[in-house]
Coordinates of C-alpha atoms in Angstrom, one line a residue:
X1 CA 0.0 0.0 0.0
X2 CA 1.2 3.5 -0.7
X3 CA 1.2 6.1 1.9
X4 CA 2.2 9.7 2.3
X5 CA 5.9 10.4 2.6
X6 CA 6.9 11.2 6.2
X7 CA 9.8 13.4 7.5
X8 CA 12.3 10.5 7.2
X9 CA 11.6 10.3 3.4
X10 CA 10.0 6.9 3.9
X11 CA 6.3 6.3 3.1
X12 CA 4.0 6.4 6.1
X13 CA 2.9 3.0 7.5
X14 CA -0.7 2.2 6.4
X15 CA -2.3 -0.8 8.2
X16 CA -3.9 -3.4 6.0
X17 CA -7.5 -4.6 6.8
X18 CA -6.0 -8.0 7.9
X19 CA -3.6 -6.2 10.3
X20 CA -6.5 -4.2 11.7
X21 CA -8.5 -7.4 12.3
X22 CA -5.6 -9.2 13.8
X23 CA -4.8 -6.4 16.2
X24 CA -8.4 -6.1 17.3
X25 CA -8.7 -9.8 18.1
X26 CA -5.3 -9.9 19.9
X27 CA -6.4 -6.9 22.0
X28 CA -9.6 -8.6 22.8
X29 CA -7.8 -11.7 23.9
X30 CA -5.7 -9.6 26.3
X31 CA -2.4 -9.9 24.6
X32 CA 0.0 -7.1 25.8
X33 CA 0.7 -4.4 23.2
X34 CA 4.4 -5.1 23.3
X35 CA 3.7 -8.7 22.1
X36 CA 1.2 -7.5 19.5
X37 CA 3.9 -5.3 18.0
X38 CA 6.0 -8.4 17.3
X39 CA 3.2 -9.7 15.0
X40 CA 2.6 -6.5 13.0
X41 CA 5.3 -6.1 10.4
X42 CA 6.0 -2.8 8.6
X43 CA 6.4 -3.9 5.0
X44 CA 8.8 -1.0 4.3
X45 CA 11.3 -2.0 7.0
X46 CA 10.5 -5.6 7.4
X47 CA 10.5 -5.0 11.1
X48 CA 7.8 -5.1 13.8
X49 CA 6.1 -1.9 14.8
X50 CA 7.0 -0.2 18.0
X51 CA 4.4 0.5 20.6
X52 CA 4.1 4.2 19.7
X53 CA 3.3 3.3 16.1
X54 CA 0.9 0.6 17.1
X55 CA -1.0 3.0 19.3
X56 CA -1.0 5.7 16.5
X57 CA -2.1 3.5 13.6
X58 CA -4.4 1.1 15.5
X59 CA -6.1 3.5 17.9
X60 CA -9.7 2.3 17.2
X61 CA -8.8 -1.4 17.2
X62 CA -7.1 -1.0 20.6
X63 CA -10.1 0.9 21.9
X64 CA -12.8 -1.5 20.8
X65 CA -11.0 -4.9 20.6
X66 CA -12.0 -6.3 23.9
X67 CA -15.6 -5.0 23.8
X68 CA -16.2 -6.3 20.3
X69 CA -14.8 -9.8 21.1
X70 CA -16.8 -10.0 24.3
X71 CA -19.9 -9.0 22.4
X72 CA -19.4 -11.6 19.7
X73 CA -18.6 -14.4 22.1
X74 CA -21.6 -13.4 24.3
X75 CA -23.9 -13.4 21.2
X76 CA -22.6 -16.9 20.2
X77 CA -23.2 -18.3 23.8
X78 CA -26.7 -16.9 24.0
X79 CA -27.7 -18.1 20.5
X80 CA -26.3 -21.5 21.3
X81 CA -28.1 -21.8 24.6
X82 CA -31.4 -20.8 23.0
X83 CA -31.0 -22.8 19.9
X84 CA -31.1 -19.7 17.7
X85 CA -29.3 -19.2 14.4
X86 CA -25.6 -18.5 15.3
X87 CA -24.1 -15.1 14.6
X88 CA -22.5 -14.6 11.2
X89 CA -19.1 -16.3 10.9
X90 CA -19.9 -19.0 13.6
X91 CA -21.2 -22.5 13.6
X92 CA -24.3 -23.7 15.4
X93 CA -23.9 -26.1 18.4
X94 CA -26.4 -29.0 18.1
X95 CA -25.2 -30.9 21.2
X96 CA -27.7 -30.5 24.1
X97 CA -25.1 -31.1 26.7
X98 CA -22.8 -28.5 25.4
X99 CA -25.7 -26.0 25.2
X100 CA -26.6 -26.9 28.8
X101 CA -23.0 -26.4 29.9
X102 CA -23.0 -23.0 28.2
X103 CA -26.3 -22.1 30.0
X104 CA -24.8 -23.1 33.3
X105 CA -21.6 -21.1 32.6
X106 CA -23.7 -18.1 31.6
X107 CA -25.9 -18.3 34.7
X108 CA -22.8 -18.5 37.0
X109 CA -20.8 -15.8 35.3
X110 CA -23.5 -13.3 34.2
X111 CA -26.5 -14.0 36.5
X112 CA -24.5 -14.6 39.7
X113 CA -25.9 -18.0 40.1
X114 CA -23.9 -20.6 42.1
X115 CA -24.1 -24.3 42.6
X116 CA -24.9 -25.5 46.1
X117 CA -24.1 -29.1 46.9
X118 CA -26.5 -30.8 49.1
X119 CA -24.8 -33.6 51.0
X120 CA -27.1 -36.2 52.6
X121 CA -26.3 -39.4 54.4
X122 CA -28.1 -42.6 53.6
X123 CA -28.2 -45.1 56.2
X124 CA -25.7 -44.7 59.0
X125 CA -23.4 -41.8 59.5
X126 CA -20.1 -42.3 57.6
X127 CA -21.9 -43.9 54.6
X128 CA -21.6 -42.7 51.0
X129 CA -22.7 -39.2 50.2
X130 CA -25.5 -39.0 47.6
X131 CA -25.2 -36.5 44.8
X132 CA -28.4 -37.5 43.1
X133 CA -30.0 -34.2 44.2
X134 CA -27.4 -32.3 42.2
X135 CA -28.0 -34.4 39.1
X136 CA -31.7 -33.9 39.4
X137 CA -31.4 -30.1 39.6
X138 CA -29.1 -30.1 36.6
X139 CA -31.6 -32.2 34.6
X140 CA -34.4 -29.9 35.6
X141 CA -32.3 -26.9 34.5
X142 CA -31.6 -28.5 31.1
X143 CA -35.2 -29.4 30.7
X144 CA -36.3 -25.9 31.4
X145 CA -33.8 -24.5 28.9
X146 CA -35.1 -26.9 26.3
X147 CA -38.7 -25.7 27.0
X148 CA -37.7 -22.1 26.7
X149 CA -35.9 -22.8 23.4
X150 CA -38.8 -24.7 22.0
X151 CA -41.3 -22.1 23.1
X152 CA -39.3 -19.5 21.2
X153 CA -39.5 -21.6 18.1
X154 CA -43.2 -22.2 18.3
X155 CA -44.2 -18.8 19.8
X156 CA -45.8 -20.6 22.8
X157 CA -45.4 -20.1 26.6
X158 CA -42.1 -21.2 28.1
X159 CA -43.5 -21.9 31.5
X160 CA -44.2 -25.4 32.6

């Protein structure tokens, strides 16, 4: 790409669309700027950009990288949980257990839910601890998610 000639007589660095996309994703992943610089090569010098040049030429990507990645991942998780069409550029998840796990992850991280383990003794004290209650609650949760998803497809009520 051609750019305007700078004070050094060299053409000004002009980021490619691919470099912009790459920087935005790396920022979203939390990669430090000094490491991102190593991956952005100035074609005129064949060397990585310095941090000052990275901040100058990729200001918008640095500003929105994390927010955009979080939004895209969140949209994917919600679409997967509810069985909706996935966002553009992603693939639908058809596995009910994966969708259930995503739903539980979402509930714990975004809705402040937490798992409480109910330990009960069968028979005499010192016997095996039963975890069936936890399994039952998980299955009821998965069943409810399935009802909500199906109600969204048919336009009916999700309560049951």
